[in-house]
Short mmCIF file of C-alpha atoms in Angstrom, two decimals:
data_model
loop_
_atom_site.label_atom_id
_atom_site.label_comp_id
_atom_site.label_asym_id
_atom_site.label_seq_id
_atom_site.Cartn_x
_atom_site.Cartn_y
_atom_site.Cartn_z
CA UNK F 1 0.00 0.00 0.00
CA UNK F 2 1.42 3.37 -1.06
CA UNK F 3 1.37 5.98 1.71
CA UNK F 4 -0.15 9.43 1.46
CA UNK F 5 2.63 11.91 0.59
CA UNK F 6 3.01 14.99 2.76
CA UNK F 7 2.47 18.14 0.68
CA UNK F 8 5.70 20.15 0.39
CA UNK F 9 5.68 23.76 1.54
CA UNK F 10 7.58 26.49 -0.36
CA UNK F 11 11.28 25.64 -0.37
CA UNK F 12 10.66 21.94 0.31
CA UNK F 13 10.91 18.81 -1.83
CA UNK F 14 8.74 15.73 -1.49
CA UNK F 15 10.48 12.38 -1.82
CA UNK F 16 7.33 11.29 -3.64
CA UNK F 17 8.24 13.66 -6.48
CA UNK F 18 11.65 12.01 -6.87
CA UNK F 19 11.94 9.61 -9.81
CA UNK F 20 12.10 5.84 -10.03
CA UNK F 21 14.56 4.61 -11.13
CA UNK F 22 16.93 6.72 -9.07
CA UNK F 23 18.88 9.65 -10.54
CA UNK F 24 22.16 11.34 -9.68
CA UNK F 25 22.77 15.09 -9.52
CA UNK F 26 25.48 17.47 -8.39
CA UNK F 27 24.95 19.56 -5.27
CA UNK F 28 26.85 22.59 -4.04
CA UNK F 29 25.42 22.29 -0.54
CA UNK F 30 28.02 22.18 2.23
CA UNK F 31 28.17 18.56 3.44
CA UNK F 32 30.02 17.44 6.58
CA UNK F 33 30.50 14.19 8.49
CA UNK F 34 31.79 14.12 12.08
CA UNK F 35 33.01 10.95 13.75
CA UNK F 36 34.73 10.76 17.15
CA UNK F 37 34.68 14.58 17.27
CA UNK F 38 36.70 14.85 14.02
CA UNK F 39 35.41 16.17 10.69
CA UNK F 40 36.22 13.19 8.46
CA UNK F 41 34.45 14.47 5.34
CA UNK F 42 33.74 18.05 4.25
CA UNK F 43 32.74 19.15 0.75
CA UNK F 44 30.85 21.63 -1.39
CA UNK F 45 31.38 19.36 -4.41
CA UNK F 46 29.08 16.51 -3.47
CA UNK F 47 26.54 14.52 -5.39
CA UNK F 48 23.14 13.30 -4.33
CA UNK F 49 21.00 10.37 -5.38
CA UNK F 50 17.25 10.90 -5.52
CA UNK F 51 14.76 8.02 -5.54
CA UNK F 52 11.04 7.86 -4.89
CA UNK F 53 10.25 7.52 -1.15
CA UNK F 54 13.89 8.05 -0.05
CA UNK F 55 15.51 11.18 1.34
CA UNK F 56 18.62 12.18 -0.65
CA UNK F 57 21.74 10.11 -0.24
CA UNK F 58 24.86 12.28 -0.39
CA UNK F 59 28.25 11.32 -1.79
CA UNK F 60 31.65 12.92 -1.14
CA UNK F 61 34.63 13.10 -3.49
CA UNK F 62 37.70 11.28 -2.12
CA UNK F 63 39.80 14.45 -1.97
CA UNK F 64 37.38 15.84 0.62
CA UNK F 65 37.55 12.80 2.94
CA UNK F 66 40.15 11.74 5.48
CA UNK F 67 40.52 8.35 3.79
CA UNK F 68 43.06 7.13 6.33
CA UNK F 69 40.15 6.42 8.68
CA UNK F 70 38.23 4.26 6.17
CA UNK F 71 39.17 0.56 6.16
CA UNK F 72 37.83 -1.60 3.29
CA UNK F 73 35.81 -4.68 4.28
CA UNK F 74 34.81 -7.81 2.38
CA UNK F 75 31.13 -6.83 2.35
CA UNK F 76 29.67 -6.23 -1.11
CA UNK F 77 26.08 -5.53 -2.16
CA UNK F 78 24.26 -4.89 -5.42
CA UNK F 79 21.76 -2.09 -6.08
CA UNK F 80 19.48 -2.53 -9.07
CA UNK F 81 19.98 1.17 -9.98
CA UNK F 82 23.51 1.98 -8.91
CA UNK F 83 25.50 -1.27 -9.28
CA UNK F 84 28.08 -3.01 -7.05
CA UNK F 85 29.02 -1.44 -3.76
CA UNK F 86 31.80 -2.06 -1.22
CA UNK F 87 31.76 -1.08 2.46
CA UNK F 88 34.25 0.51 4.85
CA UNK F 89 34.73 0.39 8.57
CA UNK F 90 35.68 3.68 10.15
CA UNK F 91 38.50 3.64 12.72
CA UNK F 92 39.45 6.81 14.55
CA UNK F 93 41.16 6.88 17.90
CA UNK F 94 39.51 4.40 20.24
CA UNK F 95 36.29 4.25 18.19
CA UNK F 96 35.34 1.98 15.34
CA UNK F 97 32.10 1.58 13.43
CA UNK F 98 31.41 -1.36 11.14
CA UNK F 99 30.25 -0.59 7.59
CA UNK F 100 29.87 3.14 8.29
CA UNK F 101 30.69 4.17 4.72
CA UNK F 102 30.33 2.73 1.24
CA UNK F 103 31.40 3.29 -2.37
CA UNK F 104 30.10 2.02 -5.71
CA UNK F 105 33.25 0.39 -7.11
CA UNK F 106 31.39 -0.95 -10.16
CA UNK F 107 28.53 1.50 -10.81
CA UNK F 108 25.91 1.15 -13.50
CA UNK F 109 26.27 3.45 -16.51
CA UNK F 110 24.01 6.19 -15.07
CA UNK F 111 26.05 6.33 -11.86
CA UNK F 112 29.62 6.29 -13.18
CA UNK F 113 30.16 9.85 -11.83
CA UNK F 114 30.08 8.49 -8.23
CA UNK F 115 32.55 5.65 -8.84
CA UNK F 116 35.19 7.23 -6.60
CA UNK F 117 32.74 8.93 -4.21
CA UNK F 118 31.80 7.75 -0.72
CA UNK F 119 28.53 7.77 1.19
CA UNK F 120 28.18 7.74 4.99
CA UNK F 121 25.43 6.35 7.22
CA UNK F 122 24.34 9.35 9.29
CA UNK F 123 22.95 6.98 11.93
CA UNK F 124 26.47 5.68 12.66
CA UNK F 125 28.25 9.04 12.77
CA UNK F 126 28.34 11.58 15.60
CA UNK F 127 26.76 14.16 13.29
CA UNK F 128 26.18 14.87 9.62
CA UNK F 129 25.29 18.28 8.24
CA UNK F 130 23.77 19.70 5.07
CA UNK F 131 24.78 23.34 5.07
CA UNK F 132 24.62 24.00 8.83
CA UNK F 133 21.61 21.78 9.51
CA UNK F 134 22.06 18.61 11.53
CA UNK F 135 20.50 15.79 9.51
CA UNK F 136 18.15 13.09 10.72
CA UNK F 137 19.16 9.64 9.43
CA UNK F 138 16.74 7.80 7.17
CA UNK F 139 14.83 5.25 9.26
CA UNK F 140 15.93 1.63 9.27
CA UNK F 141 19.35 0.06 9.19
CA UNK F 142 19.73 -0.39 5.43
CA UNK F 143 19.21 2.98 3.75
CA UNK F 144 21.63 5.90 3.84
CA UNK F 145 19.42 8.94 3.22
CA UNK F 146 19.81 12.22 5.05
CA UNK F 147 16.64 14.03 6.13
CA UNK F 148 16.62 17.83 6.42
CA UNK F 149 13.83 20.32 6.99
CA UNK F 150 13.51 20.93 3.24
CA UNK F 151 12.60 17.26 2.55
CA UNK F 152 9.17 15.78 3.32
CA UNK F 153 7.99 12.16 3.31
CA UNK F 154 6.85 9.79 4.57
CA UNK F 155 10.17 7.98 4.11
CA UNK F 156 10.95 4.40 3.25
CA UNK F 157 12.74 2.59 6.07
CA UNK F 158 10.13 2.59 8.83
CA UNK F 159 8.56 -0.75 9.76
CA UNK F 160 6.02 -1.80 7.12
CA UNK F 161 7.59 0.21 4.27
CA UNK F 162 9.66 -2.51 2.62
CA UNK F 163 7.37 -2.97 -0.40
CA UNK F 164 6.69 0.69 -1.18
#
């Protein structure tokens, strides 16, 4: 059963207006990721993926990430839109998080521009920001979307939303 979309107010986007299949676009918004009180990613040259029912997922170019804290793992997954993805643990000081970041190492043709870019699970970080707004992580433990006040849902990821 498809949910009832919330109507967007001026300056807002509805995830129900995003396309399916997913699309990729550039963003000049200021994106930051903080882990163990350190800014590990900071860019104004990010990309975002938009897909029906999902808040945007943001991707950072490698030159704007402290890659020394990202440790590749053996975990691989496949996305029907984006292709093959590998995961990274994040180790910084005394803290470690398992599979806190990912990268599409073998993207589909429409997502080749994010081949070297990394995404971060906001739910596993201390804080993630779009411009100066603290994001709310997309619900659930699978999706990596970042919710801000300019995005309205409802959002996929809550219990009972798997087949939206």
